[in-house]
Structures are given as structure tokens and as C-alpha cells.
Amino acid sequence: MTEWILKNKKADLERLRQDTGLSESICRVLANRGIAEPQQVQEYLHPQRGRLHEAVLLKNAEAAAGLLLQSIHEKKRIRVIGDYDVDGVMATFLLYKTLCVLGAVADYRIPDRIADGYGMNMRMVEEAERDKIALLLTCDNGIAAVHPIAKAKELGMTVIVTDHHDIPFRKEGETLWHEMPPADIIVNPKQPEETYPQSGICGAMVAYKVVCLLLDKSGELLKEEEREFLRSELLVPVAFATVCDVMELTGENRVAVAKGLLAAKTCKNYGIRALLQAYELEGKELNAYHAGFLIGPCFNAAGRLDTALLGMELLLCESRAEAENRALHLKELNDVRKQMTLAATKQAEQLATEKLAEDSLQVLVLYLPECHESLAGIVAGRIREKFYLPTIILTRGESCIKGSGRSVEGYSMFEKLSEQKELFLAFGGHPMAAGMSLEEKNISVLEERLNAAAGLTKDILTPKLYLDAVLPFSGISEEFMEELSQLEPFGNGNPKPVFASSGVRLKGMKRIGKEGDSLRLSLTDVEGTSLTGLSFHNADEFEEYLRKEYGGSTVEELYRGRGTARLTLAFSPSVDEYQGKKYPQIVIQQYKKTI
């Protein structure tokens, strides 16, 4: 059962309202986010690129830029090694693009998800030696590639690691020993003795910092207007990567996403423009939803179902026609990925339900041998959301079992997997997500050990819904919606505000959507204001709840538009545009019977 919590941080709302001119409800939202001073409000509502942290503050970033510039001047062969997800592809693109603009002898490699797995491996090092590569530059990977990097150094290559993942460690008693690769330079905001102001940045942001310093040092290689153009253009891939890698949209992440999505509207990259056109977004205001659920997944779909090189090739297109063809192909791949994900999720839900009926598990380890291994993370996330338990989805790979996990707040999956690392052929990740490979015989052992060591309290396993304020329907005006839009981009760390209204009368409902799994609801609040409510992808659950609380006859009457039921709703306001007019509506997040 979800715990509803009404946030109420102390703040002088009247003073904040007078200072900002914003409505009381929006001021309450800001106060709940710890933004209660006029200067804070201005910086939050009007993010500027100048508020990005100085790149030189990132440990070793300046040294990395200097070494790269030296290699450019000396015409040494540079190879960028990225990753197959959105963050990895975007980081690879912005590094490779900048190196090429500066005249470097450079190329790139992105590992194949199935054949190579995550990150740089021995085969890549051996290939680099055959190709006479002098400098290996990793992005969004490398911090865990201890043995491949040692091999590269043994073969005489220079190695620069740019990464953002947690540093692998071993634990001896209460002491943690970080296991750093023997690279020449490591740029990672999570490495020991790092003082960078914001450690939670994505791999593309780390790469962008190195690029900015490289541009600063480029001297006669570029004119200042060319450098400024690149700094702005390359914020676009950083924005997509930040959203898709679920970084907290606070501090410079918020600035990068806001400015990057704004720049995407007019960017000169044929590939990005073609994808926006494929989704009918060209020239429109972009938000984090577009980045995280439309554009970004196309790059992920390429890496999951084909090759991430398709995403790189799209970004590097030099003609509009070629870009449009490639963009449509990526969109088609993403559509296929959606259908495959839906089927695998249904199978996982059934398996989880059966397991939980037999045992009170605290960690779900679900083996779906036929699930495409690239979809494991997405499925794990959806099962985690449904059952609110740390979840690992395992699939049958070509040579071993592959898997991906998603966690809940209060359970560090990376740390818990580290305690069982002898069971894995390889693993890595964050507190909230992890990837792994293991032998099939260890699946049941992993499940048993993780549950034995879980120790999750009732509080941790109770999902929490945080409400910003009680809001009458009459307060959802066009002016209010305009104010609300100023709080974007929404996402991790800056969630879309959720409001509540009690005693709402449900007067009718209708199933909608291609699958008929969503609902359009006719609602009237206690003040008598009526509007439309939308409930997405949970029609069966909503109907079952109403039958339980109000009876089957009431449900049938509601479908006929004649019934009534009183509900307390948690919702996010939105706008429906129809024939040039805008109508307020709400998207329902949670519901319960009004007592």
C-alpha cells in the first residue's frame, strides 16, 4: 500500500509570492524543492549555460585535454571507445566529433551488446594494437576495465579513461579498497579525492567537460565563434544522455538539459533533426519526456536489437535525405523493441506473482531464458515499479546467463552484488541499477543469498507518494499551466509536481488507447468544477478497485455515464489541445476511496 505524504517545508510563501509574482501553489512547489529565496528562484526558472561548473574543477580533465591536444599535434592515432546505450553513444559522438573538427587522426569503436558485453575488452585492445592506435580514449566506460587497460599499457598505448560509474572496490572488514585501472589519466567525478561540485553527472557530461577544455586550448586550430558553436551544439547530446541515464535534474544537470533541449530545436545536426521530424517534433518546444521516451529510446533500440553504430551513423550523417532514412529505421527498431518489451514484461509479472505466492521474497530474481538480453533492464524496471522490490531479470546469453537489475531507495544493488561477486563472471553498475553475467548453476544461489542478506524494513518496502499541495480543479488555469511549465525539465531529482484533491466525484468513465488499457474519466471536485481525468495503462486495476470498494453495478453504471463514486486523487495537471483551443485536464497518479 502506497504511503501518501504531503510535503510542507517551512517557507514564507507570501513573501515568495510577492517577490516572484508566481501563484501560491507554484511557490509551495518551489519551497518543497528547497527553493525559497528570490535568487534561487531566478536561477531555477532561468537556467543559463554560464552556471555550468567550470570544467577545470573536474579532477584530471585539464590533463586529459592537454594530452589529447598533444596527440592531435603529433598526428598520433586516437581511438574513442564508447558504450551501446544513449549515454555511451552521445559521449562517443561528442568526443569523436570534436577530435575530427580539430584535425585529429581519430576513429571510434562501440562494443556490441551481445558479442562484446559492456565496456572495453581484450579483443578491442588487440584490435587497437593491430591498427597501430597510440591513444585509447574511453567514455561512459573504462573504470572497471582493469585488465584490458593493463594490457593496453603493456603494449605501449596511452590510455585516458572518462567515465562516471562507481569505482569497483573490495571490502576487507570495514575498509573499502578501490580498484582503479592503470590508465595514464582517469577522469571520473566519483574517484577518490575528487572535489567536483556535482558527482552525479553522466558519461556524456564528463566527456563534455574534457571537450570544453580541449576547445579552450585549441588556439589557432579554431576561431572563437567555431568554439562557441561547438559548445552549444554539443550540449544537445549531453541533454539527451543526462535524461536517458536518469541523472538528477538539479544543479548543472538541469542547466544542461534545459539549454540542450532548447538548442535541439535549431541544431545543425541532420540526425537529431531527422529524429525530431520522425516524431513530429521539429520546431516544437522539447521537454524531458521527448528526450527520455521518444528520441533517446531510438538510440537504445539500435544498441539492443541491432548495433549502436546505427545511432552513431545517424549523428554523423552529412545529408538530410540520408538522415531521414536512418531516423525512420531507428524509429522502426524502437517500435519493435516496445512490442518485445511488453511481451517479456507480462511473462515476468506472471513469474513474479507465482514466486511471491510461494515465498515472501524481498529481492526478485527472475529467469526469462527467451527474453532478449538487451531488454532485461527495461523489464526489471517495470517489475520493480509494479511490485516495489529490488528486481533482477536474467536471460540466456550466447555463452552464459546475462542480467540486469533495478533497485528501490534504501537498497544499494551494486553493493549487495559486490558482496556476492564470486558468483559472477562480470558485474557493475550503480546503487539503483546493475548489470551482470554468471553461470546458470548460480541463479538459484544468487536468489537465495540476496534474499538472506536483504534485511529490508517495512518502511523501505513501502512505496511513497510525495504530494506538493492540495489543489482544487478551479486552480488549474491556463496561467497556472504556464507557470508550471517554467519548472521543467522534469525528471529524477526534479519530479513533475503531484497535487491532491479529496472527495472528487467520478461520474463516468471510458476505456481508451490502442490496447483499451487506459481510461478517460469524468470528474467533479467538491467545489463543483468539472474536468477530464486520464489514467494510463491501468484500466483493469482501476476497475477492479472500484468493484471492490463500490460494487460491480456501480462500475457498470459508470461506464454508462450514470454512476458515481467518491475518490481522493493524486494527479499531475496537463493541457489537452483540440482544434486550436486548450483545455485543462489531469493525469491520475494514484487513487483511493474518500473516507
Coordinates of C-alpha atoms in Angstrom, one line a residue:
M1 CA 0.0 0.0 0.0
T2 CA 1.5 3.3 -1.0
E3 CA 2.0 5.9 1.7
W4 CA 0.8 9.4 0.7
I5 CA 3.0 12.2 2.2
L6 CA 2.0 15.8 1.9
K7 CA 5.2 17.9 1.7
N8 CA 5.2 21.0 3.7
K9 CA 8.7 22.6 4.0
K10 CA 8.7 25.8 6.0
A11 CA 8.9 28.9 3.9
D12 CA 7.5 32.4 3.8
L13 CA 5.1 31.7 0.9
E14 CA 3.6 35.2 0.9
R15 CA 7.0 36.9 0.6
L16 CA 8.0 34.4 -2.1
R17 CA 4.8 35.1 -4.0
Q18 CA 5.3 38.8 -3.8
D19 CA 9.0 38.6 -4.9
T20 CA 8.3 36.3 -7.8
G21 CA 4.8 37.1 -8.9
L22 CA 4.0 33.3 -9.0
S23 CA 0.9 31.7 -7.7
E24 CA 0.8 30.3 -4.2
S25 CA 0.6 26.7 -5.4
I26 CA 3.7 27.1 -7.6
C27 CA 5.5 28.8 -4.7
R28 CA 4.6 25.9 -2.5
V29 CA 6.2 23.5 -5.1
L30 CA 9.3 25.6 -5.2
A31 CA 9.6 25.7 -1.4
N32 CA 9.2 21.9 -1.2
R33 CA 12.2 21.7 -3.5
G34 CA 14.2 23.8 -1.2
I35 CA 14.0 26.9 -3.5
A36 CA 12.7 29.7 -1.2
E37 CA 14.9 32.7 -1.9
P38 CA 14.4 35.0 -4.9
Q39 CA 17.9 34.4 -6.3
Q40 CA 17.4 30.7 -6.1
V41 CA 14.1 31.0 -7.9
Q42 CA 15.7 33.1 -10.7
E43 CA 18.5 30.6 -11.2
Y44 CA 16.0 27.7 -11.1
L45 CA 13.5 29.2 -13.5
H46 CA 16.0 30.7 -15.9
P47 CA 19.0 28.2 -16.3
Q48 CA 21.9 29.7 -18.1
R49 CA 24.9 27.9 -19.6
G50 CA 27.2 30.2 -17.6
R51 CA 26.0 28.3 -14.5
L52 CA 27.6 25.1 -15.6
H53 CA 30.5 24.2 -13.3
E54 CA 34.0 25.1 -14.6
A55 CA 35.4 22.1 -16.4
V56 CA 38.8 22.6 -14.8
L57 CA 37.2 21.7 -11.5
L58 CA 36.9 18.1 -12.6
K59 CA 40.0 16.2 -11.5
N60 CA 42.4 15.4 -14.3
A61 CA 40.1 16.8 -17.0
E62 CA 42.6 19.5 -17.9
A63 CA 45.4 17.0 -18.1
A64 CA 43.3 14.8 -20.4
A65 CA 42.6 17.7 -22.7
G66 CA 46.3 18.6 -22.8
L67 CA 47.3 15.1 -23.6
L68 CA 44.7 14.9 -26.4
L69 CA 45.8 18.2 -27.9
Q70 CA 49.4 16.9 -27.9
S71 CA 48.4 13.8 -29.7
I72 CA 46.4 15.8 -32.2
H73 CA 49.5 18.0 -33.0
E74 CA 51.7 14.9 -33.2
K75 CA 49.2 13.1 -35.5
K76 CA 49.0 10.1 -33.3
R77 CA 46.2 7.7 -33.9
I78 CA 43.4 8.1 -31.3
R79 CA 40.5 5.7 -30.8
V80 CA 37.4 6.5 -28.8
I81 CA 35.8 3.5 -27.2
G82 CA 32.2 4.1 -26.0
D83 CA 29.2 2.2 -24.9
Y84 CA 26.0 1.0 -26.6
D85 CA 23.4 2.9 -24.6
V86 CA 22.3 6.5 -25.2
D87 CA 24.9 8.0 -22.8
G88 CA 27.7 6.0 -24.4
V89 CA 26.7 6.8 -28.0
M90 CA 26.3 10.5 -27.2
A91 CA 29.6 10.6 -25.3
T92 CA 31.4 8.8 -28.2
F93 CA 29.8 11.2 -30.7
L94 CA 30.8 14.5 -29.0
L95 CA 34.4 13.3 -28.4
Y96 CA 34.9 12.0 -31.9
K97 CA 33.2 15.0 -33.5
T98 CA 35.4 17.4 -31.6
L99 CA 38.6 15.4 -32.4
C100 CA 37.7 15.4 -36.1
V101 CA 37.0 19.2 -36.1
L102 CA 40.4 19.8 -34.5
G103 CA 42.1 17.7 -37.2
A104 CA 42.9 14.6 -35.2
V105 CA 43.6 11.2 -36.7
A106 CA 40.7 9.6 -34.9
D107 CA 38.2 6.8 -35.1
Y108 CA 35.8 5.1 -32.7
R109 CA 34.5 1.7 -31.6
I110 CA 31.3 0.9 -29.7
P111 CA 31.1 -2.7 -28.3
D112 CA 28.4 -5.0 -29.5
R113 CA 25.9 -5.7 -26.6
I114 CA 25.8 -9.4 -27.4
A115 CA 29.2 -10.2 -28.7
D116 CA 31.3 -7.9 -26.5
G117 CA 29.2 -7.0 -23.5
Y118 CA 29.8 -3.8 -21.6
G119 CA 32.9 -1.7 -22.0
M120 CA 36.4 -2.1 -23.4
N121 CA 37.6 -5.7 -23.6
M122 CA 40.8 -7.6 -24.5
R123 CA 39.6 -8.1 -28.1
M124 CA 39.3 -4.3 -28.6
V125 CA 42.8 -3.8 -27.2
E126 CA 44.3 -6.4 -29.5
E127 CA 42.5 -4.8 -32.4
A128 CA 43.8 -1.4 -31.4
E129 CA 47.4 -2.8 -31.4
R130 CA 46.9 -4.2 -35.0
D131 CA 45.6 -0.8 -36.1
K132 CA 48.6 1.0 -34.6
I133 CA 46.5 3.1 -32.2
A134 CA 48.6 5.3 -29.9
L135 CA 45.9 6.6 -27.6
L136 CA 42.8 4.9 -26.3
L137 CA 40.1 7.3 -25.0
T138 CA 37.1 5.6 -23.2
C139 CA 33.8 7.3 -22.5
D140 CA 31.0 6.1 -20.3
N141 CA 33.1 3.0 -19.5
G142 CA 36.7 2.1 -18.6
I143 CA 36.7 2.5 -14.8
A144 CA 36.2 -1.3 -14.4
A145 CA 38.4 -2.4 -17.3
V146 CA 41.4 -3.1 -15.2
H147 CA 42.8 -6.0 -17.2
P148 CA 42.2 -4.6 -20.7
I149 CA 43.8 -1.3 -19.7
A150 CA 46.8 -3.1 -18.2
K151 CA 47.2 -5.0 -21.5
A152 CA 47.0 -1.8 -23.5
K153 CA 49.7 -0.2 -21.3
E154 CA 51.8 -3.3 -21.7
L155 CA 51.5 -2.9 -25.5
G156 CA 52.7 0.7 -25.3
M157 CA 49.4 2.6 -25.7
T158 CA 48.4 5.7 -23.8
V159 CA 45.0 5.3 -22.1
I160 CA 42.6 8.1 -21.0
V161 CA 39.5 7.0 -19.1
T162 CA 36.5 9.2 -19.0
D163 CA 33.7 7.6 -17.0
H164 CA 31.1 8.3 -14.4
H165 CA 30.3 4.8 -13.0
D166 CA 31.0 3.8 -9.4
I167 CA 34.6 2.7 -8.7
P168 CA 34.9 -1.1 -8.2
F169 CA 36.0 -2.0 -4.7
R170 CA 36.8 -4.8 -2.4
K171 CA 35.9 -4.9 1.2
E172 CA 38.2 -6.0 3.9
G173 CA 36.4 -5.8 7.2
E174 CA 35.2 -2.2 7.4
T175 CA 37.8 -0.9 4.9
L176 CA 37.0 -0.3 1.3
W177 CA 39.8 -0.7 -1.3
H178 CA 39.1 1.0 -4.6
E179 CA 40.4 -1.0 -7.6
M180 CA 41.4 1.7 -10.2
P181 CA 42.6 0.7 -13.7
P182 CA 46.3 1.6 -14.6
A183 CA 45.3 4.3 -17.1
D184 CA 47.5 7.3 -17.7
I185 CA 44.7 9.6 -16.8
I186 CA 41.3 8.9 -15.2
V187 CA 38.5 11.5 -15.3
N188 CA 35.6 10.3 -13.2
P189 CA 33.8 12.5 -10.6
K190 CA 33.4 9.5 -8.3
Q191 CA 37.1 8.7 -8.0
P192 CA 38.9 9.2 -4.6
E193 CA 39.8 12.7 -3.6
E194 CA 37.5 14.2 -6.2
T195 CA 36.2 17.7 -5.3
Y196 CA 34.0 18.4 -8.3
P197 CA 30.8 20.1 -7.1
Q198 CA 28.4 17.5 -8.6
S199 CA 29.4 13.8 -8.7
G200 CA 26.1 12.6 -10.3
I201 CA 26.8 13.5 -13.9
C202 CA 26.5 11.2 -16.9
G203 CA 29.3 9.9 -19.1
A204 CA 28.5 12.4 -21.8
M205 CA 28.8 15.3 -19.4
V206 CA 32.2 14.0 -18.2
A207 CA 33.3 13.9 -21.9
Y208 CA 31.8 17.3 -22.5
K209 CA 34.0 18.8 -19.7
V210 CA 37.1 17.4 -21.4
V211 CA 35.8 18.7 -24.8
C212 CA 35.3 22.2 -23.4
L213 CA 38.9 22.3 -22.1
L214 CA 40.1 20.9 -25.3
L215 CA 38.3 23.7 -27.2
D216 CA 39.7 26.3 -24.8
K217 CA 43.3 25.0 -25.5
S218 CA 42.8 24.6 -29.3
G219 CA 44.2 28.1 -30.1
E220 CA 44.7 28.7 -33.8
L221 CA 43.0 25.4 -34.7
L222 CA 39.6 27.0 -34.4
K223 CA 38.1 30.5 -34.4
E224 CA 36.3 31.6 -31.2
E225 CA 32.9 31.6 -33.0
E226 CA 33.6 28.0 -34.0
R227 CA 34.4 27.0 -30.5
E228 CA 31.3 28.7 -29.1
F229 CA 29.2 27.0 -31.8
L230 CA 30.5 23.6 -30.7
R231 CA 30.0 24.3 -27.0
S232 CA 26.3 25.0 -27.7
E233 CA 25.7 22.2 -30.3
L234 CA 27.3 19.5 -28.1
L235 CA 25.1 20.3 -25.2
V236 CA 22.3 18.7 -27.2
P237 CA 23.7 15.1 -26.9
V238 CA 24.6 15.9 -23.3
A239 CA 20.9 16.8 -22.6
F240 CA 19.6 13.5 -24.1
A241 CA 22.2 11.5 -22.3
T242 CA 21.5 13.2 -18.9
V243 CA 17.8 12.4 -19.2
C244 CA 18.2 8.9 -20.5
D245 CA 20.8 7.9 -17.9
V246 CA 18.4 9.2 -15.2
M247 CA 20.7 11.7 -13.7
E248 CA 19.2 14.1 -11.1
L249 CA 18.0 17.2 -12.9
T250 CA 19.5 19.5 -10.3
G251 CA 22.4 21.9 -10.5
E252 CA 24.3 21.8 -13.8
N253 CA 22.4 18.8 -15.0
R254 CA 19.2 20.9 -15.0
V255 CA 21.1 23.7 -16.9
A256 CA 22.5 21.2 -19.4
V257 CA 19.1 19.6 -20.1
A258 CA 17.2 22.9 -20.3
K259 CA 19.8 24.6 -22.6
G260 CA 20.5 21.4 -24.6
L261 CA 16.8 20.7 -25.4
L262 CA 16.4 24.4 -26.4
A263 CA 19.4 24.1 -28.7
A264 CA 18.0 20.9 -30.2
K265 CA 15.2 22.9 -31.9
T266 CA 17.7 24.7 -34.1
C267 CA 20.8 22.5 -34.0
K268 CA 22.6 21.8 -37.3
N269 CA 22.9 18.0 -36.7
Y270 CA 21.0 16.3 -39.5
G271 CA 20.4 13.1 -37.5
I272 CA 18.8 14.8 -34.5
R273 CA 16.7 17.0 -36.7
A274 CA 15.5 13.9 -38.7
L275 CA 14.5 12.1 -35.5
L276 CA 12.6 15.1 -34.3
Q277 CA 10.8 15.1 -37.7
A278 CA 10.0 11.4 -37.4
Y279 CA 8.2 12.1 -34.2
E280 CA 6.6 15.3 -35.5
L281 CA 8.6 17.4 -33.0
E282 CA 10.7 19.6 -35.3
G283 CA 10.4 23.2 -34.3
K284 CA 8.4 22.4 -31.2
E285 CA 9.3 23.0 -27.5
L286 CA 11.1 19.9 -26.3
N287 CA 10.9 18.5 -22.8
A288 CA 12.4 15.7 -20.8
Y289 CA 9.6 13.3 -21.9
H290 CA 10.5 13.7 -25.5
A291 CA 14.2 13.1 -24.7
G292 CA 13.6 10.1 -22.4
F293 CA 10.7 8.3 -24.0
L294 CA 10.8 9.2 -27.7
I295 CA 14.3 10.3 -29.0
G296 CA 16.6 8.5 -26.6
P297 CA 15.0 5.1 -26.8
C298 CA 15.7 5.1 -30.6
F299 CA 19.4 5.0 -29.8
N300 CA 18.9 2.4 -27.2
A301 CA 16.8 0.3 -29.5
A302 CA 19.6 0.3 -32.1
G303 CA 22.1 -1.0 -29.4
R304 CA 19.6 -3.5 -28.1
L305 CA 18.3 -5.1 -31.3
D306 CA 20.9 -4.4 -33.9
T307 CA 24.1 -2.3 -33.3
A308 CA 24.6 1.0 -31.6
L309 CA 26.7 2.0 -34.6
L310 CA 23.4 2.9 -36.3
G311 CA 23.0 5.7 -33.8
M312 CA 26.5 7.0 -34.3
E313 CA 26.0 6.8 -38.1
L314 CA 22.8 8.8 -37.8
L315 CA 24.5 11.5 -35.7
L316 CA 27.3 11.7 -38.3
C317 CA 25.1 12.0 -41.3
E318 CA 26.1 14.7 -43.7
S319 CA 22.8 15.0 -45.7
R320 CA 19.2 15.5 -44.7
A321 CA 18.0 12.7 -47.0
E322 CA 20.4 10.1 -45.5
A323 CA 19.5 11.2 -42.0
E324 CA 15.7 10.9 -42.6
N325 CA 16.1 7.3 -43.9
R326 CA 18.3 6.3 -40.9
A327 CA 16.0 8.0 -38.4
L328 CA 13.0 6.1 -39.8
H329 CA 14.9 2.9 -39.4
L330 CA 15.7 3.7 -35.8
K331 CA 12.1 4.6 -35.1
E332 CA 11.0 1.2 -36.6
L333 CA 13.5 -0.6 -34.4
N334 CA 12.2 1.2 -31.3
D335 CA 8.6 0.2 -32.2
V336 CA 9.7 -3.5 -32.4
R337 CA 11.5 -3.1 -29.1
K338 CA 8.3 -1.8 -27.5
Q339 CA 6.3 -4.9 -28.5
M340 CA 9.1 -7.3 -27.4
T341 CA 9.3 -5.4 -24.0
L342 CA 5.6 -5.7 -23.5
A343 CA 5.6 -9.4 -24.0
A344 CA 8.6 -10.0 -21.8
T345 CA 7.1 -7.8 -19.0
K346 CA 3.8 -9.8 -19.0
Q347 CA 5.9 -13.0 -18.6
A348 CA 7.9 -11.5 -15.8
E349 CA 4.8 -10.3 -14.0
Q350 CA 3.3 -13.8 -14.0
L351 CA 6.6 -15.4 -12.8
A352 CA 6.9 -12.8 -10.0
T353 CA 3.3 -13.3 -8.9
E354 CA 3.9 -17.1 -8.7
K355 CA 7.1 -16.7 -6.8
L356 CA 5.7 -14.2 -4.3
A357 CA 2.7 -16.6 -3.7
E358 CA 5.1 -19.3 -2.6
D359 CA 7.6 -17.2 -0.6
S360 CA 7.8 -13.7 1.0
L361 CA 10.8 -12.7 -1.1
Q362 CA 12.4 -9.3 -0.7
V363 CA 14.6 -9.5 -3.8
L364 CA 13.1 -10.8 -7.1
V365 CA 15.5 -12.8 -9.3
L366 CA 13.5 -13.8 -12.4
Y367 CA 15.0 -16.0 -15.1
L368 CA 13.4 -15.4 -18.5
P369 CA 15.6 -17.5 -20.9
E370 CA 13.8 -16.4 -24.1
C371 CA 13.8 -12.7 -23.3
H372 CA 16.2 -10.7 -25.5
E373 CA 19.1 -9.9 -23.1
S374 CA 19.1 -6.3 -24.1
L375 CA 15.6 -5.8 -22.7
A376 CA 16.4 -7.2 -19.2
G377 CA 17.0 -3.7 -17.7
I378 CA 13.7 -2.3 -19.0
V379 CA 11.7 -5.3 -17.8
A380 CA 13.5 -5.2 -14.4
G381 CA 12.5 -1.5 -14.1
R382 CA 8.8 -2.2 -14.8
I383 CA 8.7 -5.2 -12.4
R384 CA 10.3 -3.1 -9.7
E385 CA 7.7 -0.5 -10.2
K386 CA 4.8 -2.9 -10.1
F387 CA 5.9 -5.0 -7.0
Y388 CA 8.2 -2.3 -5.4
L389 CA 11.0 -4.8 -4.8
P390 CA 14.6 -4.9 -6.0
T391 CA 14.4 -6.9 -9.2
I392 CA 16.9 -8.7 -11.3
I393 CA 15.9 -10.1 -14.7
L394 CA 18.2 -12.9 -16.1
T395 CA 18.2 -14.1 -19.7
R396 CA 20.1 -16.8 -21.6
G397 CA 23.0 -15.2 -23.5
E398 CA 25.2 -16.8 -26.1
S399 CA 27.8 -18.1 -23.7
C400 CA 26.3 -17.5 -20.2
I401 CA 23.4 -16.0 -18.3
K402 CA 23.2 -12.2 -18.7
G403 CA 21.1 -10.0 -16.5
S404 CA 20.2 -6.5 -15.4
G405 CA 18.8 -5.2 -12.1
R406 CA 16.8 -2.2 -10.8
S407 CA 16.6 -1.3 -7.1
V408 CA 14.5 0.7 -4.7
E409 CA 15.7 3.5 -2.5
G410 CA 17.5 2.2 0.5
Y411 CA 18.9 -0.9 -1.2
S412 CA 22.3 -0.5 -2.9
M413 CA 22.2 -3.2 -5.6
F414 CA 25.8 -2.6 -6.6
E415 CA 27.0 -3.0 -3.0
K416 CA 24.8 -6.1 -2.4
L417 CA 26.1 -7.7 -5.7
S418 CA 29.7 -6.8 -4.7
E419 CA 29.2 -9.0 -1.6
Q420 CA 28.4 -12.0 -3.9
K421 CA 31.0 -11.2 -6.6
E422 CA 32.4 -14.7 -6.6
L423 CA 29.1 -15.8 -8.3
F424 CA 29.6 -13.5 -11.3
L425 CA 31.7 -13.7 -14.4
A426 CA 31.3 -9.9 -14.5
F427 CA 29.2 -7.2 -13.0
G428 CA 29.0 -3.5 -12.5
G429 CA 26.6 -0.6 -12.0
H430 CA 25.2 1.9 -9.5
P431 CA 23.2 1.7 -6.2
M432 CA 20.0 1.7 -8.2
A433 CA 20.9 -0.4 -11.2
A434 CA 23.4 -3.1 -12.2
G435 CA 24.3 -5.5 -15.0
M436 CA 25.9 -8.9 -14.6
S437 CA 26.8 -12.2 -16.2
L438 CA 27.0 -15.6 -14.5
E439 CA 26.8 -19.3 -15.0
E440 CA 23.3 -20.9 -15.0
K441 CA 24.1 -23.0 -11.9
N442 CA 24.5 -19.9 -9.8
I443 CA 21.0 -18.4 -10.5
S444 CA 19.3 -20.1 -7.5
V445 CA 22.3 -19.5 -5.3
L446 CA 22.2 -15.8 -6.2
E447 CA 18.5 -15.5 -5.4
E448 CA 18.9 -17.4 -2.1
R449 CA 21.9 -15.3 -0.9
L450 CA 20.5 -11.9 -1.9
N451 CA 17.3 -12.6 0.0
A452 CA 19.1 -14.0 3.0
A453 CA 21.2 -10.8 3.2
A454 CA 18.4 -8.3 2.1
G455 CA 17.3 -7.1 5.6
L456 CA 14.8 -4.7 4.1
T457 CA 12.5 -3.0 6.5
K458 CA 8.8 -2.4 6.1
D459 CA 9.5 1.3 5.6
I460 CA 12.0 0.7 2.8
L461 CA 9.5 -1.6 1.0
T462 CA 6.6 0.8 1.3
P463 CA 6.4 3.0 -1.8
K464 CA 5.9 6.6 -1.0
L465 CA 4.0 9.2 -3.0
Y466 CA 5.0 12.8 -2.2
L467 CA 2.3 15.4 -2.8
D468 CA 3.2 19.1 -3.3
A469 CA -0.1 20.6 -2.3
V470 CA -3.9 20.2 -2.2
L471 CA -5.2 21.8 -5.4
P472 CA -8.8 22.5 -6.4
F473 CA -9.7 21.9 -10.0
S474 CA -10.5 25.6 -10.4
G475 CA -6.8 26.4 -9.8
I476 CA -5.8 24.6 -12.9
S477 CA -6.0 27.6 -15.2
E478 CA -4.0 28.4 -18.4
E479 CA -1.9 30.9 -16.3
F480 CA -1.2 28.2 -13.8
M481 CA -0.1 25.7 -16.5
E482 CA 2.2 28.4 -18.0
E483 CA 3.8 28.8 -14.6
L484 CA 4.1 25.1 -14.1
S485 CA 5.9 24.7 -17.4
Q486 CA 8.6 27.0 -16.1
L487 CA 9.6 24.3 -13.7
E488 CA 10.6 21.9 -16.5
P489 CA 12.6 19.9 -17.3
F490 CA 11.1 17.3 -15.0
G491 CA 12.7 14.0 -14.1
N492 CA 14.8 12.4 -11.5
G493 CA 15.6 14.9 -8.7
N494 CA 13.1 17.4 -10.1
P495 CA 9.9 15.3 -10.4
K496 CA 6.7 16.6 -12.1
P497 CA 4.7 18.2 -9.2
V498 CA 1.9 16.0 -7.9
F499 CA -1.2 17.5 -6.3
A500 CA -4.1 16.1 -4.4
S501 CA -7.9 16.6 -4.3
S502 CA -10.3 14.8 -1.9
G503 CA -13.9 14.0 -2.4
V504 CA -13.8 14.1 -6.1
R505 CA -17.0 12.6 -7.7
L506 CA -16.3 10.1 -10.5
K507 CA -19.4 10.4 -12.8
G508 CA -18.4 8.3 -15.8
M509 CA -15.5 6.5 -17.5
K510 CA -14.5 5.1 -20.9
R511 CA -11.7 2.8 -22.0
I512 CA -9.3 4.4 -24.5
G513 CA -6.0 3.6 -26.2
K514 CA -4.9 1.0 -28.8
E515 CA -5.0 -1.8 -26.2
G516 CA -8.0 -0.4 -24.3
D517 CA -5.9 -0.4 -21.1
S518 CA -6.3 3.4 -20.3
L519 CA -9.3 5.4 -19.1
R520 CA -10.9 8.7 -19.7
L521 CA -12.8 9.8 -16.5
S522 CA -15.4 12.5 -16.0
L523 CA -14.7 14.2 -12.7
T524 CA -16.2 17.0 -10.5
D525 CA -14.4 18.2 -7.3
V526 CA -16.1 19.3 -4.1
E527 CA -16.3 23.0 -5.3
G528 CA -18.3 21.8 -8.4
T529 CA -15.5 22.3 -11.0
S530 CA -15.6 19.6 -13.7
L531 CA -12.8 18.4 -15.9
T532 CA -11.4 15.3 -17.6
G533 CA -9.0 12.8 -15.9
L534 CA -6.8 10.4 -17.7
S535 CA -5.5 7.1 -16.2
F536 CA -2.9 5.4 -18.3
H537 CA -2.2 1.7 -18.7
N538 CA -4.0 0.5 -15.5
A539 CA -7.7 0.2 -16.6
D540 CA -8.0 -3.3 -15.3
E541 CA -6.6 -2.4 -11.8
F542 CA -8.7 0.7 -11.5
E543 CA -11.9 -1.2 -12.5
E544 CA -11.0 -4.0 -10.0
Y545 CA -10.5 -1.4 -7.2
L546 CA -13.9 0.2 -7.9
R547 CA -15.6 -3.2 -7.9
K548 CA -14.1 -4.0 -4.6
E549 CA -15.0 -0.6 -3.0
Y550 CA -18.3 0.2 -4.7
G551 CA -19.6 -3.0 -6.3
G552 CA -19.9 -4.3 -9.8
S553 CA -23.2 -2.5 -10.5
T554 CA -21.6 0.9 -9.8
V555 CA -18.8 0.1 -12.3
E556 CA -21.3 -0.8 -15.0
E557 CA -23.3 2.4 -14.4
L558 CA -20.0 4.5 -14.5
Y559 CA -19.3 3.0 -18.0
R560 CA -22.8 4.2 -19.0
G561 CA -22.1 7.7 -17.6
R562 CA -24.7 7.4 -14.8
G563 CA -22.8 6.1 -11.8
T564 CA -21.0 7.9 -9.0
A565 CA -18.0 7.2 -6.7
R566 CA -16.1 9.4 -4.4
L567 CA -12.3 9.3 -4.7
T568 CA -9.2 11.0 -3.4
L569 CA -6.9 11.6 -6.3
A570 CA -3.2 12.3 -6.7
F571 CA -2.6 13.9 -10.1
S572 CA -0.4 16.0 -12.4
P573 CA -2.2 18.8 -14.3
S574 CA -1.9 18.9 -18.0
V575 CA -3.4 20.5 -21.1
D576 CA -5.4 19.0 -23.9
E577 CA -5.2 20.9 -27.2
Y578 CA -8.1 20.4 -29.6
Q579 CA -8.9 22.5 -32.7
G580 CA -6.6 25.3 -31.5
K581 CA -8.1 25.5 -28.0
K582 CA -6.6 24.4 -24.7
Y583 CA -8.5 22.5 -22.0
P584 CA -7.1 21.7 -18.6
Q585 CA -7.1 18.1 -17.6
I586 CA -5.4 15.9 -15.0
V587 CA -3.3 12.7 -15.3
I588 CA -4.0 10.5 -12.3
Q589 CA -1.0 9.0 -10.5
Q590 CA -2.8 7.3 -7.5
Y591 CA -6.3 7.0 -6.2
K592 CA -8.1 5.8 -3.1
K593 CA -11.6 5.9 -1.7
T594 CA -12.6 9.1 0.1
I595 CA -13.4 8.1 3.6

